[in-house]
């Protein structure tokens, strides 16, 4: 269960980071994922800029949860070795 949670959190971190960095690229540098993808795909993100903050919050929360999950995995492994 802990390994599955760690994997899911890793995926959430990756997706959140990609979305957040796509917003940064669009607003500050006018390049990146949202400029490259078709307008039909990026429209929901461009029309709702608050999603950038949602992605950032998810990124931070997932990183903190992953730290705790990885510590729990290490404790489980060290308990099995004894």
mmCIF file with all atom_site columns, C-alpha atoms in Angstrom:
data_model
loop_
_atom_site.group_PDB
_atom_site.id
_atom_site.type_symbol
_atom_site.label_atom_id
_atom_site.label_alt_id
_atom_site.label_comp_id
_atom_site.label_asym_id
_atom_site.label_entity_id
_atom_site.label_seq_id
_atom_site.pdbx_PDB_ins_code
_atom_site.Cartn_x
_atom_site.Cartn_y
_atom_site.Cartn_z
_atom_site.occupancy
_atom_site.B_iso_or_equiv
_atom_site.pdbx_formal_charge
_atom_site.auth_seq_id
_atom_site.auth_comp_id
_atom_site.auth_asym_id
_atom_site.auth_atom_id
_atom_site.pdbx_PDB_model_num
ATOM 1  C CA . UNK A 1 1  ? 0.000  0.000  0.000   1.00 0.00 ? 1  UNK A CA 1
ATOM 2  C CA . UNK A 1 2  ? 2.799  2.405  0.868   1.00 0.00 ? 2  UNK A CA 1
ATOM 3  C CA . UNK A 1 3  ? 4.610  1.680  -2.377  1.00 0.00 ? 3  UNK A CA 1
ATOM 4  C CA . UNK A 1 4  ? 1.434  2.351  -4.386  1.00 0.00 ? 4  UNK A CA 1
ATOM 5  C CA . UNK A 1 5  ? 0.887  5.619  -2.508  1.00 0.00 ? 5  UNK A CA 1
ATOM 6  C CA . UNK A 1 6  ? 4.467  6.661  -3.222  1.00 0.00 ? 6  UNK A CA 1
ATOM 7  C CA . UNK A 1 7  ? 4.038  5.909  -6.926  1.00 0.00 ? 7  UNK A CA 1
ATOM 8  C CA . UNK A 1 8  ? 0.767  7.839  -7.125  1.00 0.00 ? 8  UNK A CA 1
ATOM 9  C CA . UNK A 1 9  ? 2.306  10.796 -5.311  1.00 0.00 ? 9  UNK A CA 1
ATOM 10 C CA . UNK A 1 10 ? 5.234  10.736 -7.732  1.00 0.00 ? 10 UNK A CA 1
ATOM 11 C CA . UNK A 1 11 ? 2.806  10.912 -10.647 1.00 0.00 ? 11 UNK A CA 1
ATOM 12 C CA . UNK A 1 12 ? 0.888  13.755 -9.014  1.00 0.00 ? 12 UNK A CA 1
ATOM 13 C CA . UNK A 1 13 ? 4.136  15.652 -8.460  1.00 0.00 ? 13 UNK A CA 1
ATOM 14 C CA . UNK A 1 14 ? 5.085  15.227 -12.117 1.00 0.00 ? 14 UNK A CA 1
ATOM 15 C CA . UNK A 1 15 ? 1.701  16.341 -13.486 1.00 0.00 ? 15 UNK A CA 1
ATOM 16 C CA . UNK A 1 16 ? 1.440  19.303 -11.095 1.00 0.00 ? 16 UNK A CA 1
ATOM 17 C CA . UNK A 1 17 ? 4.970  20.442 -11.900 1.00 0.00 ? 17 UNK A CA 1
ATOM 18 C CA . UNK A 1 18 ? 4.329  20.244 -15.648 1.00 0.00 ? 18 UNK A CA 1
ATOM 19 C CA . UNK A 1 19 ? 1.131  22.302 -15.363 1.00 0.00 ? 19 UNK A CA 1
ATOM 20 C CA . UNK A 1 20 ? 2.713  24.897 -13.068 1.00 0.00 ? 20 UNK A CA 1
ATOM 21 C CA . UNK A 1 21 ? 5.786  25.268 -15.281 1.00 0.00 ? 21 UNK A CA 1
ATOM 22 C CA . UNK A 1 22 ? 3.558  25.530 -18.358 1.00 0.00 ? 22 UNK A CA 1
ATOM 23 C CA . UNK A 1 23 ? 1.804  28.516 -16.758 1.00 0.00 ? 23 UNK A CA 1
ATOM 24 C CA . UNK A 1 24 ? 5.143  30.118 -15.849 1.00 0.00 ? 24 UNK A CA 1
ATOM 25 C CA . UNK A 1 25 ? 6.369  29.636 -19.410 1.00 0.00 ? 25 UNK A CA 1
ATOM 26 C CA . UNK A 1 26 ? 3.185  31.091 -20.877 1.00 0.00 ? 26 UNK A CA 1
ATOM 27 C CA . UNK A 1 27 ? 2.887  34.166 -18.679 1.00 0.00 ? 27 UNK A CA 1
ATOM 28 C CA . UNK A 1 28 ? 6.521  35.173 -18.258 1.00 0.00 ? 28 UNK A CA 1
ATOM 29 C CA . UNK A 1 29 ? 8.346  33.873 -21.328 1.00 0.00 ? 29 UNK A CA 1
ATOM 30 C CA . UNK A 1 30 ? 5.612  33.250 -23.945 1.00 0.00 ? 30 UNK A CA 1
ATOM 31 C CA . UNK A 1 31 ? 6.786  29.727 -24.670 1.00 0.00 ? 31 UNK A CA 1
ATOM 32 C CA . UNK A 1 32 ? 6.282  26.258 -23.284 1.00 0.00 ? 32 UNK A CA 1
ATOM 33 C CA . UNK A 1 33 ? 3.653  23.573 -23.234 1.00 0.00 ? 33 UNK A CA 1
ATOM 34 C CA . UNK A 1 34 ? 0.599  25.845 -23.455 1.00 0.00 ? 34 UNK A CA 1
ATOM 35 C CA . UNK A 1 35 ? 2.051  27.618 -26.488 1.00 0.00 ? 35 UNK A CA 1
ATOM 36 C CA . UNK A 1 36 ? 2.950  24.344 -28.204 1.00 0.00 ? 36 UNK A CA 1
ATOM 37 C CA . UNK A 1 37 ? -0.279 22.390 -27.689 1.00 0.00 ? 37 UNK A CA 1
ATOM 38 C CA . UNK A 1 38 ? -3.412 23.091 -29.745 1.00 0.00 ? 38 UNK A CA 1
ATOM 39 C CA . UNK A 1 39 ? -5.778 25.786 -28.478 1.00 0.00 ? 39 UNK A CA 1
ATOM 40 C CA . UNK A 1 40 ? -8.588 23.264 -27.961 1.00 0.00 ? 40 UNK A CA 1
ATOM 41 C CA . UNK A 1 41 ? -6.498 21.493 -25.319 1.00 0.00 ? 41 UNK A CA 1
ATOM 42 C CA . UNK A 1 42 ? -5.052 24.537 -23.561 1.00 0.00 ? 42 UNK A CA 1
ATOM 43 C CA . UNK A 1 43 ? -8.182 26.699 -23.582 1.00 0.00 ? 43 UNK A CA 1
ATOM 44 C CA . UNK A 1 44 ? -9.405 25.464 -20.169 1.00 0.00 ? 44 UNK A CA 1
ATOM 45 C CA . UNK A 1 45 ? -6.045 26.301 -18.604 1.00 0.00 ? 45 UNK A CA 1
ATOM 46 C CA . UNK A 1 46 ? -5.656 29.702 -20.252 1.00 0.00 ? 46 UNK A CA 1
ATOM 47 C CA . UNK A 1 47 ? -9.218 30.750 -19.380 1.00 0.00 ? 47 UNK A CA 1
ATOM 48 C CA . UNK A 1 48 ? -8.779 29.698 -15.727 1.00 0.00 ? 48 UNK A CA 1
ATOM 49 C CA . UNK A 1 49 ? -5.461 31.084 -14.458 1.00 0.00 ? 49 UNK A CA 1
ATOM 50 C CA . UNK A 1 50 ? -6.330 30.128 -10.860 1.00 0.00 ? 50 UNK A CA 1
ATOM 51 C CA . UNK A 1 51 ? -5.472 26.552 -11.875 1.00 0.00 ? 51 UNK A CA 1
ATOM 52 C CA . UNK A 1 52 ? -1.816 27.604 -11.693 1.00 0.00 ? 52 UNK A CA 1
ATOM 53 C CA . UNK A 1 53 ? -2.194 28.095 -7.941  1.00 0.00 ? 53 UNK A CA 1
ATOM 54 C CA . UNK A 1 54 ? -4.111 24.829 -7.607  1.00 0.00 ? 54 UNK A CA 1
ATOM 55 C CA . UNK A 1 55 ? -1.253 23.040 -9.378  1.00 0.00 ? 55 UNK A CA 1
ATOM 56 C CA . UNK A 1 56 ? 1.291  24.739 -7.106  1.00 0.00 ? 56 UNK A CA 1
ATOM 57 C CA . UNK A 1 57 ? -0.655 23.784 -3.967  1.00 0.00 ? 57 UNK A CA 1
ATOM 58 C CA . UNK A 1 58 ? -0.977 20.185 -5.171  1.00 0.00 ? 58 UNK A CA 1
ATOM 59 C CA . UNK A 1 59 ? 2.730  20.111 -5.950  1.00 0.00 ? 59 UNK A CA 1
ATOM 60 C CA . UNK A 1 60 ? 3.719  21.270 -2.464  1.00 0.00 ? 60 UNK A CA 1
ATOM 61 C CA . UNK A 1 61 ? 1.203  18.996 -0.714  1.00 0.00 ? 61 UNK A CA 1
ATOM 62 C CA . UNK A 1 62 ? 2.246  15.962 -2.756  1.00 0.00 ? 62 UNK A CA 1
ATOM 63 C CA . UNK A 1 63 ? 5.923  16.616 -2.078  1.00 0.00 ? 63 UNK A CA 1
ATOM 64 C CA . UNK A 1 64 ? 5.304  16.805 1.667   1.00 0.00 ? 64 UNK A CA 1
ATOM 65 C CA . UNK A 1 65 ? 3.184  13.651 1.585   1.00 0.00 ? 65 UNK A CA 1
ATOM 66 C CA . UNK A 1 66 ? 5.827  11.837 -0.464  1.00 0.00 ? 66 UNK A CA 1
ATOM 67 C CA . UNK A 1 67 ? 8.485  12.679 2.116   1.00 0.00 ? 67 UNK A CA 1
ATOM 68 C CA . UNK A 1 68 ? 6.330  11.166 4.861   1.00 0.00 ? 68 UNK A CA 1
ATOM 69 C CA . UNK A 1 69 ? 5.466  8.135  2.732   1.00 0.00 ? 69 UNK A CA 1
ATOM 70 C CA . UNK A 1 70 ? 9.094  7.467  1.843   1.00 0.00 ? 70 UNK A CA 1
ATOM 71 C CA . UNK A 1 71 ? 10.060 7.685  5.518   1.00 0.00 ? 71 UNK A CA 1
ATOM 72 C CA . UNK A 1 72 ? 7.347  5.158  6.357   1.00 0.00 ? 72 UNK A CA 1
ATOM 73 C CA . UNK A 1 73 ? 8.642  2.856  3.613   1.00 0.00 ? 73 UNK A CA 1
ATOM 74 C CA . UNK A 1 74 ? 12.166 3.083  5.033   1.00 0.00 ? 74 UNK A CA 1
ATOM 75 C CA . UNK A 1 75 ? 10.876 2.270  8.528   1.00 0.00 ? 75 UNK A CA 1
ATOM 76 C CA . UNK A 1 76 ? 8.982  -0.749 7.175   1.00 0.00 ? 76 UNK A CA 1
ATOM 77 C CA . UNK A 1 77 ? 12.073 -1.997 5.376   1.00 0.00 ? 77 UNK A CA 1
ATOM 78 C CA . UNK A 1 78 ? 14.301 -1.546 8.412   1.00 0.00 ? 78 UNK A CA 1
ATOM 79 C CA . UNK A 1 79 ? 11.706 -3.350 10.558  1.00 0.00 ? 79 UNK A CA 1
ATOM 80 C CA . UNK A 1 80 ? 11.658 -6.296 8.159   1.00 0.00 ? 80 UNK A CA 1
ATOM 81 C CA . UNK A 1 81 ? 15.444 -6.629 8.230   1.00 0.00 ? 81 UNK A CA 1
ATOM 82 C CA . UNK A 1 82 ? 15.575 -6.957 12.032  1.00 0.00 ? 82 UNK A CA 1
#
